Amino acid sequence: MLNDEQRFLFDTLGYIIVPDLLSAEQIEALQSTLRISDEKSASVSQDEDPLHWGKIWRDILDLPNLSPILEDLIGNPMLREARRVREMLDLPTYRLDHINVHTHVKKGYEGRPLHGGLPVAGSFKYHDGIFYNGLTVVSFELFDTGSNHGGFACIPGTHKANVALPEGWADMSESVHDCVARIAAKPGDAIIFTEALIHGSLPWNVDAPRRTVFYKFSPITVSWAADFFNPIDFLQYDDMDDRKLAVLEPPNARYPDRSTEPELRS
Ligand SMILES: O=C(O)CCC(=O)C(=O)O
């Protein structure tokens, strides 16, 4: 679960940083198996997606220090309760929408303009103690994005904004408006943000390239990407348990009593 501080911060700012979410071994495993050299900002085709690159890419689908946070931010409490009453397996009640892997951010990169914001790019609501987030991003930083290096930037609080971003603010290649927060993270930290937040990438001015892995999650009935994962493609891996397979299900309401495809392993 989100702790009280994280709950306050996500509601107020539209993002949180979870320090040291990944261990040094997990970072090394991601670094050494990362295959794509220049992915820019488009989604990787889900046929050739990183979930086939190695076990670590599948492990981070369901991390014990991350999944309860995602459950709180995007999960469906009614479905969880229905499953609990029926003494069913505790499967995630959110889904993986798509993955991005950024390796193109090198010295001289001019930044990616600010984008996102309601209602263009996502949804955000908090009511009666429950978060209702649309597309929600977990960015796993594999390189230190100390605040003078670049990396993730956002205008905190804009996931609740009503007014469009003023003309000329989006482009950060020449200057960055004072209200834009530079969010530094070190390898292993995760920045979790709602796509409803106005955000972008800062110019990159250091020699070493930035490497960031983005796992983007959606509510169970909603899709951002135009194509979906098929859990059946991942049955070949012994490390795929029912929870990980459930995260890869295409969008559907996941009624507690329906038959599942693939069938539960346990
Ligand atoms: O550089 C970043 O961390 C921001 C990435 C981004 O804008 C996105 O994934 O939508």
Short mmCIF file of N, CA, C and O and ligand atoms in Angstrom, two decimals, residues 41 98 100 102 105 109 112-113 115 135 137 139 141 151-153 191 193 195 199-202 210 212 214 216, ligand 1:
data_model
loop_
_atom_site.label_atom_id
_atom_site.label_comp_id
_atom_site.label_asym_id
_atom_site.label_seq_id
_atom_site.Cartn_x
_atom_site.Cartn_y
_atom_site.Cartn_z
N SER A 41 10.23 7.46 -28.36
CA SER A 41 9.12 7.47 -27.41
C SER A 41 7.97 6.57 -27.82
O SER A 41 6.97 6.50 -27.13
N HIS A 98 1.63 -0.97 -21.70
CA HIS A 98 2.75 -1.09 -22.63
C HIS A 98 4.05 -0.74 -21.91
O HIS A 98 4.02 -0.26 -20.77
N ASN A 100 7.94 1.13 -22.48
CA ASN A 100 8.90 1.92 -23.28
C ASN A 100 10.28 1.72 -22.68
O ASN A 100 10.42 1.61 -21.45
N HIS A 102 13.89 3.70 -22.95
CA HIS A 102 14.58 4.86 -23.52
C HIS A 102 16.09 4.70 -23.40
O HIS A 102 16.61 4.58 -22.30
N VAL A 105 18.56 8.98 -25.00
CA VAL A 105 18.86 10.25 -24.35
C VAL A 105 20.37 10.32 -24.10
O VAL A 105 20.90 9.70 -23.18
N TYR A 109 20.89 15.80 -26.39
CA TYR A 109 19.45 15.56 -26.51
C TYR A 109 18.70 16.82 -26.06
O TYR A 109 18.97 17.36 -24.98
N ARG A 112 12.26 16.27 -24.41
CA ARG A 112 10.95 15.97 -24.99
C ARG A 112 9.98 16.99 -24.40
O ARG A 112 9.93 17.18 -23.18
N PRO A 113 9.23 17.68 -25.26
CA PRO A 113 8.38 18.74 -24.74
C PRO A 113 7.40 18.27 -23.66
O PRO A 113 7.04 17.09 -23.62
N HIS A 115 4.10 17.42 -22.03
CA HIS A 115 2.87 16.88 -22.60
C HIS A 115 2.05 16.27 -21.47
O HIS A 115 2.49 16.29 -20.32
N LEU A 135 -3.88 5.88 -17.19
CA LEU A 135 -2.53 5.40 -17.45
C LEU A 135 -1.57 5.92 -16.38
O LEU A 135 -1.54 7.12 -16.09
N VAL A 137 2.43 5.56 -14.87
CA VAL A 137 3.76 5.17 -15.35
C VAL A 137 4.69 4.88 -14.17
O VAL A 137 4.75 5.65 -13.22
N SER A 139 8.58 4.65 -13.86
CA SER A 139 9.83 4.76 -14.61
C SER A 139 10.97 4.32 -13.70
O SER A 139 11.19 4.87 -12.63
N GLU A 141 14.65 4.22 -13.20
CA GLU A 141 15.87 4.87 -13.67
C GLU A 141 17.04 3.92 -13.53
O GLU A 141 17.24 3.31 -12.47
N GLY A 151 16.56 14.51 -17.41
CA GLY A 151 15.67 13.45 -16.99
C GLY A 151 14.24 13.94 -16.87
O GLY A 151 13.83 14.87 -17.56
N PHE A 152 13.51 13.31 -15.96
CA PHE A 152 12.08 13.59 -15.84
C PHE A 152 11.83 14.98 -15.27
O PHE A 152 12.52 15.43 -14.35
N ALA A 153 10.85 15.66 -15.85
CA ALA A 153 10.42 16.96 -15.33
C ALA A 153 8.90 17.02 -15.39
O ALA A 153 8.28 16.34 -16.22
N ILE A 191 10.18 6.47 -10.36
CA ILE A 191 9.27 7.62 -10.33
C ILE A 191 7.92 7.09 -10.82
O ILE A 191 7.84 6.49 -11.88
N PHE A 193 4.16 8.18 -11.83
CA PHE A 193 3.37 9.39 -12.11
C PHE A 193 2.15 9.06 -12.96
O PHE A 193 2.13 8.07 -13.68
N GLU A 195 -0.19 9.89 -16.08
CA GLU A 195 -0.03 10.52 -17.39
C GLU A 195 -0.89 11.79 -17.47
O GLU A 195 -0.71 12.61 -18.37
N HIS A 199 4.12 16.69 -18.07
CA HIS A 199 5.48 16.21 -17.81
C HIS A 199 6.25 16.10 -19.12
O HIS A 199 5.66 16.16 -20.20
N GLY A 200 7.55 15.89 -19.02
CA GLY A 200 8.38 15.73 -20.21
C GLY A 200 9.79 15.35 -19.80
O GLY A 200 10.04 14.98 -18.64
N SER A 201 10.71 15.41 -20.77
CA SER A 201 12.11 15.04 -20.50
C SER A 201 12.99 16.28 -20.70
O SER A 201 12.86 16.98 -21.71
N LEU A 202 13.88 16.51 -19.75
CA LEU A 202 14.78 17.66 -19.83
C LEU A 202 15.93 17.38 -20.80
O LEU A 202 16.29 16.23 -21.02
N ARG A 210 21.47 8.37 -20.73
CA ARG A 210 20.44 7.99 -19.75
C ARG A 210 19.80 6.69 -20.22
O ARG A 210 19.62 6.49 -21.42
N THR A 212 16.37 4.46 -19.22
CA THR A 212 15.18 4.40 -18.36
C THR A 212 14.19 3.40 -18.94
O THR A 212 13.99 3.34 -20.16
N PHE A 214 10.30 2.16 -18.77
CA PHE A 214 8.97 2.62 -18.36
C PHE A 214 7.97 1.47 -18.47
O PHE A 214 7.76 0.94 -19.57
N LYS A 216 4.08 0.88 -18.07
CA LYS A 216 2.91 1.76 -18.00
C LYS A 216 1.66 0.92 -17.78
O LYS A 216 1.37 0.01 -18.56
O1 LIG B 1 11.84 11.45 -19.55
C1 LIG B 1 10.94 11.06 -18.81
O2 LIG B 1 11.14 10.48 -17.76
C2 LIG B 1 9.50 11.34 -19.23
C3 LIG B 1 8.95 10.31 -20.14
C4 LIG B 1 7.61 10.64 -20.68
O3 LIG B 1 7.34 11.76 -20.99
C5 LIG B 1 6.58 9.62 -20.84
O4 LIG B 1 6.88 8.45 -20.64
O5 LIG B 1 5.43 9.96 -21.16
#
